Every structure is written in structure tokens, then in C-alpha cells.
Amino acid sequence: MNVARLAVAALLAVTVSAGRARAELPYPATHGEWHEVTTSRFRVYSDAGVAPATRAARHLERLAEAMEKTRAGLRVDSTRKVCVYAFRDAESFRPYVENAGDDYGTTVGYQLAGCDVDYLMYFIVPGNRSLAFASHEFTHAAVSRTLGRMPVWVSEGLAEYFSTFESRARRAQIGRPVPGSRRRLRDRVQPLSTFLLVGQNSPEYSHGPHRSLLYAQSWELVHMLLQDDETGPARFQTLLRRLAAGVPSADALAQLYGPGAVDSLERRLRRRVFETAVRYQDYDFDSAFVTVPVRARALERAETQLLLGELLAHAYDSQLPEAERHLVAAWRADSSQPRAAALLAHVAARRGDSEAAARWAGVVARAPSADARAAGIAADALARRWRRRRETLPWPAAGPSPHESLARSLYERALAMEPGNDTWLAGYAMTFLDDTMGVAGASAALARAQERWPPRSDMAGAQSILAMRAGDVAGAMRWYRDIPGGDERLYWRGQAGTLIANAGFRSSADQARAGRAAVAESSLVSLRRTVGEPGVARICDERLRALREQREIPESARESRANNARRIQ
């Protein structure tokens, strides 16, 4: 037995021991009887019985069909799966949510984006309110896969707009009023100039008494833009595209609704909350609600532990220990299936333990049973290791690390079973960012993945880096300039821009040493003008002074090392 296999064997021994020590998970949900109900788009898991799960699955299937064909223009189909967890009550749900509530309300449901799955979870309450929570959270997933990260008012406004979706027999209503919203808003409408700026970390959104008001005003504004005039849907879709491209909300509204749009829309909104009539849209289906095809089955205990552990593995960092406990229990119950090992690799990677992640990924690589998701999840745990460390990529390429090589082989296994999976295609391409071999194929794989996603900063940034690795400086610059807005834009501009700059520094130094000072100077002037990353202009100026004073340009390798040590904030 070689050293690598010994390490895996030791890991398994420790894991099984830990599993025996904690054989019984002290959570109500892990001891309930869970069922899975599937439709063409959804998998619904519930410990409340088959009937509620079936109702939720059919409801979401109907919502997805209507959403795709009506006014907001959202896309619901992709290779990303949608898994819904419908807990039977608050007690069953509580261990799987970080903040169960505060003095102003209880968290009833939320949505998570995994590497290849969108997770929706909620607990069942009396009446049909649970389906409103399911609709709200699925809308968040649809907005994300169509448009990427959006301003809070749009994201929550659309989620509330579709939360009241009702489907009976062959007809549905879309855009019905959210109960109590207008009553809460009277005399409490927040000025749009500040309301439009509310972000994910704003206190009025993250907690406290004003969150319900923010939801209500978001619904009122989105409903007004969609329903109040005949050009509303077309203009609103254009508005969404501009917001997705990074245009600030106030500017996008002014472009489409006139220079004084923020003030005029606020006046309309303040009048609207006193109206009693609410316009909504009817939608007719070709078949009855009860004929939506579903398949149902009971889950084994180990499968339940695995599914709940998977949910926790993609939740908050504080829940990772509980994720590990669930997954260890699932692994102990059935170590022949590799998905628990893959998710344990994911948990280890999130904790920053890359060696443990690699050992668990090795278990997946040697598993006798074929499981595309297990291979893809394990690969994803390894492929982004450099990104989690927030390090810049070196120039020239250092070549893939052993972890990245293992990730690449696991992605290849996943793609052999699911050739069109855009998540695995994108991940596979990312394993070539520190390589020069095979980058053309990686760029093609990334282009295929990009066809199914809204503009994403990580994909555009990766394309710029791959072009640079292939020697296509002009192509790298085009992608660099076109990296779209979003939370990670600065990070990917930093990665691509620093790589372009390091290559330019090395090239200009080589040109100067070869006696082509004019060419080197022109190269540095162009680099200074086109790459705006921190420090690039200073280094260009230093080198230009050295050229003009006929001094030797600093060694490019030393400069490259200095840049590689810099952390991108």
C-alpha cells in the first residue's frame, strides 16, 4: 500500500470512528420518514408525507411553466437541478437554518445556490402559505440563473410578485396582491432615492422591524412597473437587462422612464398604496393540475442523512460542523456510494483543509460506482483552492498542481456521464487557468457553459486568463475590458489584469535588453493606459523612467514574484 492510500485509509478509520461515537443525530428531521417526489424540473423532499410534497412539486412545476412564458421573461430550465426541502414543522426545520428568527419574525424559508443545485427549503404552515414561501424562493433561483445578482428591490420584488401565484384546475393567477402589503406601506413609503440603494448587507434588509416594509415596497414597485401600462413588460425586461449589466438602479430607471423617473415613480407609488384594486394576470394551462406527472418514493435513513447533510454543506460556515456530522453518519451507513465522500471534500475545502479535501476526492476517484454529481462536487472542492486563498495567478504559468490535476480528471469523469452539464464544463475550464496545455479546449468548454448563463464576471475573467495563456494578448484585453458587473468583478479584473500586466512587464524587459527600447516604451505606455489594476501605473512609470535614463529595467521574474505575493482585496 502506498503513502496516498495509507492516508485515505487513516482518514476513513477516523471518520468511521467518529461516526460510531455519534451514531444518532439529535435532530427531529433525521428520525422522520422522508419521501421524494419528482417532476420534470423539481425534486421535493419532505418529512410531512407524500401529499404535501406532491402538492408542492405540482405547484412549482406550474409556476415554472407560467414564469417562463409571462411578463418577467425569467428562465427556469438549465442543467442546474432544483431540490426543495419541505420540513413538516418549525422544530424539524430549525437545525437547518442559521438564524431561526428574531423579535420581529420567524425565518420560514430560504434559498441556497450550490455548485450544481439550487436548494429551496421551508417549513409547512397551515393553509397554502407554504406554497407562497416555495414560490418566493424559487423565483430567487430563477432570477439568479437568468440575470445573476440583482439589486435587492428587484430580487425581492419579483420574488414577492410570484409568491402569490395560485394554480387551480387549468388556470392560474399571477401578480395577485400580497396580503397586508399596502396597509403596511401607507404613510411609510421610503424615498426611492435611498430605497434603491438598499443592499444585501443593509440593516433594513438583513434584520429588524423594517424588513417587512422593504418586502412590501419592493413588491409594490415591481408590480407597478409590470402591470400599470401596456409597455410595462417590455420596458421592465429591458430594465432587468440593464441592471444585470451593472447599471445603477436610478440611472437605469431614468434611461427608460425619463430623467425624473425616481421622483415621478415615487409619487405614483405613494398614490398607489391607497388604491383598493390590484391588477393581475390569468394564465391557462393545457391540462388539469392533478395530471402534472409525479413520481414518489420513500427514502432510506442513510439517504435522508445524506440529503440533509448536503443542505448544511452549502449553508453558512457556522453549520459546517453539523454538515460533517450528517455526512459522516451517511458514510458510515453506506460507504459504497461516493456522494457522501464528495460532500465531505466540499466541507473540508470550505474549512480551508485542502489536504482533507484531496483525500476525500481521492475516495471518489476510486469509487467503483459511477456518480456524475459525486465526481463533479469533489472536483469543485479542489478546483477553486487557489481562488479561496485569494492569490493571484503567476506569469508564466506554473502548471496544474496535483490537486488541480485530480480535479480535472474528476470533471472529465462527470462530463463523460453528463456531457452538456454547464456547471462541470465551467469548472473543468477553470482547472487550466495556471496551465498552457489544452487551453483552447478549456476556452471552448467555457464558451459552451456561458451560453446558458447570464453575463458572469468569473467566466469572462477566466476567458481573459485563458486567452493570455494561449498567447492571445488582444483577446485577453477584450475579455478584460468586458468583464461584467457584480460582486466579483473587481476580483476577476484583478486576476486577469495582473496576469496581463506581468506578461507585459516581462515582454518590455526582454525588448529593452534586446536593444528595442522604443518598442519597450510603447508597450509600457499602452499597458499603463489599458490595465487599471492597483500598482500597474506605478510600475510602468518606474520602468519608463529607467528606459529614458538608460538604466536596466528590473528583473521581470522578481517583479512577477512581488505581484504574486500581493493579495487581491
XYZ file of N, CA and C in Angstrom, residues 175-327:
459
model
N -49.520 37.633 -10.003
C -49.479 39.042 -9.629
C -50.588 39.467 -8.706
N -51.215 38.514 -8.013
C -52.237 38.887 -7.033
C -51.578 39.642 -5.875
N -52.359 40.406 -5.099
C -51.752 41.210 -4.030
C -51.156 40.350 -2.925
N -50.092 40.843 -2.335
C -49.532 40.207 -1.140
C -50.344 40.709 0.050
N -50.948 39.819 0.811
C -51.820 40.258 1.917
C -51.124 41.219 2.869
N -51.765 42.348 3.112
C -51.272 43.301 4.097
C -50.199 44.257 3.612
N -49.667 44.072 2.402
C -48.549 44.904 1.964
C -48.916 46.379 1.877
N -50.030 46.672 1.223
C -50.398 48.083 1.063
C -50.758 48.727 2.394
N -51.358 47.978 3.267
C -51.706 48.540 4.577
C -50.438 48.935 5.339
N -49.400 48.102 5.247
C -48.145 48.414 5.942
C -47.447 49.628 5.338
N -47.662 49.849 4.029
C -46.925 50.907 3.348
C -47.532 52.296 3.511
N -48.803 52.394 3.834
C -49.433 53.704 3.922
C -48.728 54.559 4.973
N -48.282 55.739 4.554
C -47.507 56.677 5.376
C -46.096 56.175 5.688
N -45.659 55.074 5.041
C -44.336 54.533 5.358
C -43.510 54.254 4.108
N -43.880 54.798 2.982
C -43.099 54.588 1.766
C -41.737 55.265 1.922
N -40.694 54.501 1.740
C -39.339 55.049 1.841
C -38.999 55.800 0.560
N -38.356 56.971 0.649
C -37.967 57.691 -0.577
C -37.168 56.777 -1.506
N -37.525 56.777 -2.783
C -36.864 55.868 -3.720
C -35.377 56.166 -3.853
N -34.978 57.396 -3.641
C -33.561 57.740 -3.784
C -32.698 56.934 -2.814
N -33.240 56.604 -1.645
C -32.499 55.759 -0.691
C -32.921 54.299 -0.782
N -34.188 54.068 -1.079
C -34.699 52.693 -1.161
C -33.961 51.884 -2.223
N -33.662 52.502 -3.360
C -32.998 51.791 -4.455
C -31.567 51.385 -4.107
N -30.997 52.001 -3.068
C -29.609 51.729 -2.692
C -29.476 50.624 -1.655
N -30.587 50.095 -1.146
C -30.528 49.041 -0.130
C -29.827 47.820 -0.715
N -28.833 47.302 0.002
C -28.062 46.154 -0.474
C -28.187 44.964 0.452
N -27.465 43.900 0.106
C -27.549 42.662 0.861
C -27.164 42.857 2.328
N -26.249 43.763 2.607
C -25.768 43.953 3.977
C -26.415 45.134 4.693
N -27.382 45.766 4.053
C -28.059 46.895 4.692
C -28.870 46.409 5.885
N -28.861 47.150 7.000
C -29.574 46.680 8.201
C -31.070 46.519 7.985
N -31.670 47.374 7.155
C -33.111 47.246 6.921
C -33.466 46.002 6.123
N -32.456 45.361 5.512
C -32.703 44.114 4.783
C -32.290 42.885 5.586
N -31.209 42.980 6.313
C -30.667 41.801 6.984
C -31.423 41.437 8.253
N -32.041 42.407 8.944
C -32.756 42.084 10.173
C -33.612 43.275 10.580
N -34.402 43.081 11.632
C -35.102 44.192 12.243
C -36.518 44.414 11.733
N -37.165 45.458 12.272
C -38.589 45.674 12.016
C -38.911 46.199 10.628
N -37.901 46.695 9.905
C -38.187 47.336 8.621
C -38.137 46.357 7.439
N -37.769 45.114 7.690
C -37.623 44.175 6.578
C -38.959 43.918 5.889
N -40.034 43.783 6.660
C -41.345 43.537 6.038
C -41.764 44.728 5.188
N -41.400 45.943 5.618
C -41.711 47.125 4.818
C -40.910 47.127 3.520
N -39.650 46.702 3.598
C -38.831 46.632 2.388
C -39.426 45.634 1.387
N -39.872 44.473 1.884
C -40.506 43.489 1.009
C -41.764 44.072 0.372
N -42.553 44.767 1.185
C -43.811 45.320 0.676
C -43.553 46.369 -0.395
N -42.604 47.279 -0.156
C -42.327 48.320 -1.143
C -41.690 47.731 -2.394
N -40.865 46.703 -2.234
C -40.280 46.044 -3.407
C -41.381 45.443 -4.270
N -42.342 44.767 -3.618
C -43.470 44.196 -4.379
C -44.253 45.305 -5.083
N -44.552 46.378 -4.374
C -45.375 47.448 -4.951
C -44.694 48.059 -6.160
N -43.391 48.305 -6.083
C -42.680 48.926 -7.195
C -42.594 47.988 -8.389
N -42.225 46.732 -8.162
C -42.144 45.778 -9.271
C -43.517 45.553 -9.887
N -44.540 45.404 -9.059
C -45.903 45.207 -9.565
C -46.331 46.397 -10.411
N -46.011 47.612 -9.974
C -46.370 48.817 -10.722
C -45.674 48.841 -12.084
N -44.395 48.511 -12.121
C -43.652 48.552 -13.382
C -44.111 47.471 -14.346
N -44.602 46.366 -13.829
C -45.044 45.271 -14.694
C -46.491 45.409 -15.150
N -47.361 45.972 -14.311
C -48.800 45.878 -14.561
C -49.477 47.175 -14.956
N -48.866 48.335 -14.703
C -49.634 49.572 -14.813
C -49.847 50.104 -16.222
N -49.053 49.668 -17.189
C -49.294 50.138 -18.558
C -48.898 49.047 -19.542
N -49.367 49.215 -20.768
C -49.181 48.163 -21.766
C -47.725 47.956 -22.152
N -46.908 49.005 -22.028
C -45.489 48.843 -22.364
C -44.681 48.357 -21.171
N -45.356 48.175 -20.020
C -44.651 47.778 -18.810
C -43.778 46.550 -18.951
N -44.312 45.424 -19.441
C -43.488 44.208 -19.517
C -42.235 44.371 -20.372
N -42.369 44.983 -21.551
C -41.207 45.133 -22.429
C -40.174 46.057 -21.803
N -40.637 47.178 -21.260
C -39.698 48.107 -20.632
C -39.055 47.474 -19.403
N -39.847 46.700 -18.662
C -39.308 46.084 -17.461
C -38.234 45.056 -17.807
N -38.436 44.290 -18.856
C -37.416 43.330 -19.275
C -36.128 44.053 -19.697
N -36.274 45.178 -20.384
C -35.096 45.974 -20.745
C -34.406 46.499 -19.493
N -35.210 46.934 -18.525
C -34.663 47.405 -17.257
C -33.848 46.305 -16.577
N -34.381 45.082 -16.550
C -33.666 43.974 -15.920
C -32.331 43.720 -16.605
N -32.318 43.787 -17.929
C -31.059 43.545 -18.647
C -30.024 44.615 -18.311
N -30.451 45.855 -18.174
C -29.500 46.932 -17.860
C -28.991 46.804 -16.421
N -29.881 46.439 -15.515
C -29.445 46.226 -14.140
C -28.466 45.055 -14.069
N -28.724 44.000 -14.845
C -27.826 42.845 -14.866
C -26.451 43.226 -15.408
N -26.407 44.232 -16.288
C -25.136 44.690 -16.848
C -24.384 45.622 -15.906
N -24.980 45.911 -14.733
C -24.287 46.724 -13.749
C -24.688 48.183 -13.721
N -25.706 48.593 -14.498
C -26.161 49.982 -14.466
C -26.856 50.242 -13.129
N -26.501 51.289 -12.385
C -27.184 51.580 -11.117
C -28.678 51.761 -11.314
N -29.456 51.408 -10.296
C -30.918 51.409 -10.417
C -31.467 52.760 -10.844
N -31.028 53.840 -10.196
C -31.563 55.171 -10.525
C -31.256 55.542 -11.969
N -30.054 55.222 -12.446
C -29.688 55.537 -13.828
C -30.507 54.715 -14.814
N -30.682 53.415 -14.526
C -31.451 52.557 -15.429
C -32.900 53.015 -15.513
N -33.488 53.408 -14.376
C -34.872 53.902 -14.394
C -34.970 55.205 -15.180
N -33.989 56.085 -15.019
C -34.017 57.354 -15.762
C -33.901 57.124 -17.255
N -33.092 56.146 -17.666
C -32.934 55.847 -19.092
C -34.247 55.374 -19.721
N -35.058 54.666 -18.963
C -36.255 54.034 -19.531
C -37.549 54.748 -19.190
N -37.582 55.462 -18.054
C -38.833 56.093 -17.616
C -38.732 57.617 -17.545
N -37.622 58.171 -18.042
C -37.485 59.614 -18.093
C -36.507 60.143 -17.058
N -35.954 61.343 -17.300
C -34.919 61.905 -16.422
C -35.354 62.032 -14.967
N -36.622 62.319 -14.734
C -37.106 62.461 -13.352
C -37.788 61.217 -12.843
N -37.375 60.056 -13.317
C -38.089 58.810 -13.026
C -38.164 58.506 -11.537
N -37.081 58.713 -10.808
C -37.091 58.361 -9.383
C -38.178 59.142 -8.652
N -38.285 60.430 -8.917
C -39.303 61.258 -8.244
C -40.705 60.927 -8.744
N -40.874 60.781 -10.050
C -42.218 60.532 -10.590
C -42.727 59.153 -10.170
N -41.848 58.140 -10.174
C -42.269 56.809 -9.743
C -42.613 56.787 -8.261
N -41.876 57.568 -7.475
C -42.199 57.631 -6.044
C -43.578 58.254 -5.830
N -43.899 59.315 -6.575
C -45.225 59.929 -6.427
C -46.321 58.945 -6.816
N -46.112 58.201 -7.905
C -47.099 57.191 -8.316
C -47.243 56.114 -7.251
N -46.119 55.716 -6.659
C -46.138 54.667 -5.645
C -46.926 55.120 -4.412
N -46.714 56.361 -3.992
C -47.413 56.862 -2.805
C -48.921 56.928 -3.044
N -49.351 57.255 -4.264
C -50.790 57.247 -4.569
C -51.317 55.815 -4.642
N -50.517 54.935 -5.183
C -50.954 53.568 -5.478
C -51.281 52.774 -4.208
N -50.565 53.001 -3.124
C -50.775 52.189 -1.922
C -52.151 52.432 -1.299
N -52.848 53.498 -1.719
C -54.190 53.765 -1.207
C -55.271 53.204 -2.124
N -54.886 52.640 -3.262
C -55.869 52.041 -4.151
C -56.322 50.696 -3.599
N -57.523 50.309 -3.932
C -58.053 49.022 -3.463
C -57.968 47.942 -4.530
N -58.038 48.323 -5.804
C -57.968 47.338 -6.886
C -56.521 47.006 -7.207
N -56.273 45.749 -7.512
C -54.947 45.281 -7.900
C -55.082 44.461 -9.174
N -54.381 44.889 -10.213
C -54.419 44.143 -11.463
C -53.564 42.893 -11.358
N -54.049 41.816 -11.963
C -53.236 40.603 -12.030
C -53.517 39.906 -13.353
N -52.777 38.866 -13.630
C -52.783 38.216 -14.939
C -53.302 36.787 -14.809
N -54.154 36.381 -15.729
C -54.622 34.990 -15.807
C -53.741 34.213 -16.781
N -53.540 32.961 -16.461
C -52.759 32.082 -17.335
C -53.465 30.741 -17.410
N -53.685 30.251 -18.621
C -54.385 28.973 -18.830
C -53.399 27.877 -19.213
N -53.583 26.685 -18.615
C -52.763 25.519 -18.906
C -53.518 24.558 -19.816
N -52.776 23.694 -20.451
C -53.380 22.725 -21.363
C -54.002 21.539 -20.638
N -53.625 21.310 -19.389
C -54.122 20.137 -18.661
C -54.438 20.521 -17.229
N -55.133 19.649 -16.529
C -55.537 19.905 -15.152
C -54.349 19.785 -14.205
N -54.440 20.463 -13.059
C -53.370 20.474 -12.075
C -53.012 19.061 -11.627
N -54.023 18.234 -11.388
C -53.775 16.895 -10.831
C -53.150 15.947 -11.839
N -53.073 16.363 -13.096
C -52.465 15.486 -14.104
C -50.975 15.771 -14.312
N -50.416 16.772 -13.614
C -48.968 17.010 -13.703
C -48.266 15.740 -13.221
N -47.467 15.098 -14.055
C -46.903 13.793 -13.673
C -45.863 13.919 -12.555
N -45.966 13.023 -11.585
C -45.018 12.973 -10.478
C -44.644 11.521 -10.207
N -43.488 11.347 -9.577
C -43.058 10.023 -9.093
C -42.687 10.181 -7.628
N -43.110 9.228 -6.797
C -42.859 9.313 -5.362
C -42.207 8.029 -4.863
N -41.322 8.195 -3.864
C -40.713 7.032 -3.227
C -40.293 7.405 -1.813
N -40.200 6.402 -0.943
C -39.704 6.608 0.409
C -38.183 6.550 0.409
N -37.560 7.306 1.306
C -36.109 7.355 1.401
C -35.608 6.497 2.560
N -34.452 5.865 2.363
C -33.784 5.149 3.441
C -33.163 6.156 4.414
N -32.886 5.697 5.649
C -32.323 6.579 6.662
C -30.993 7.188 6.212
N -30.120 6.363 5.616
C -28.813 6.878 5.178
C -28.982 7.945 4.104
N -29.955 7.769 3.224
C -30.188 8.747 2.169
C -30.707 10.057 2.757
N -31.557 9.964 3.786
C -32.044 11.162 4.466
C -30.900 11.925 5.106
N -30.011 11.203 5.797
C -28.857 11.854 6.419
C -27.977 12.534 5.370
N -27.819 11.862 4.239
C -27.012 12.428 3.156
C -27.641 13.710 2.616
N -28.941 13.697 2.358
C -29.622 14.854 1.782
C -29.618 16.046 2.739
N -29.833 15.785 4.025
C -29.807 16.871 4.994
C -28.382 17.386 5.190
N -27.399 16.473 5.159
C -26.006 16.902 5.227
C -25.611 17.737 4.029
N -26.121 17.379 2.849
C -25.835 18.158 1.640
C -26.378 19.578 1.778
N -27.562 19.703 2.342
C -28.146 21.024 2.555
C -27.262 21.863 3.466
N -26.828 21.287 4.585
C -25.981 22.019 5.530
C -24.607 22.329 4.939
N -24.100 21.438 4.087
C -22.774 21.638 3.498
C -22.719 22.875 2.626
N -23.870 23.333 2.122
C -23.911 24.515 1.260
C -24.479 25.738 1.977
N -24.722 25.615 3.289
C -25.313 26.712 4.046
C -24.200 27.577 4.646
N -24.426 28.100 5.818
C -23.494 29.041 6.438
C -22.284 28.311 7.014
N -21.174 29.037 7.152
C -19.960 28.437 7.711
C -20.204 27.857 9.100
N -21.054 28.513 9.877
C -21.320 28.043 11.241
C -21.994 26.678 11.264
N -22.571 26.266 10.149
C -23.276 24.984 10.100
C -22.421 23.844 9.548
N -21.162 24.125 9.206
C -20.307 23.081 8.643
C -20.065 21.918 9.610
N -19.859 22.157 10.927
C -19.708 21.001 11.819
C -20.913 20.068 11.795
N -22.122 20.640 11.735
C -23.317 19.792 11.680
C -23.423 19.092 10.328
N -22.988 19.765 9.265
C -22.963 19.101 7.956
C -22.072 17.874 8.016
N -20.899 18.031 8.631
C -19.965 16.916 8.720
C -20.563 15.769 9.527
N -21.257 16.088 10.603
C -21.875 15.038 11.411
C -22.893 14.245 10.594
N -23.720 14.924 9.839
C -24.709 14.247 8.998
C -24.021 13.369 7.950
N -23.007 13.927 7.297
C -22.364 13.212 6.196
C -21.540 12.032 6.700
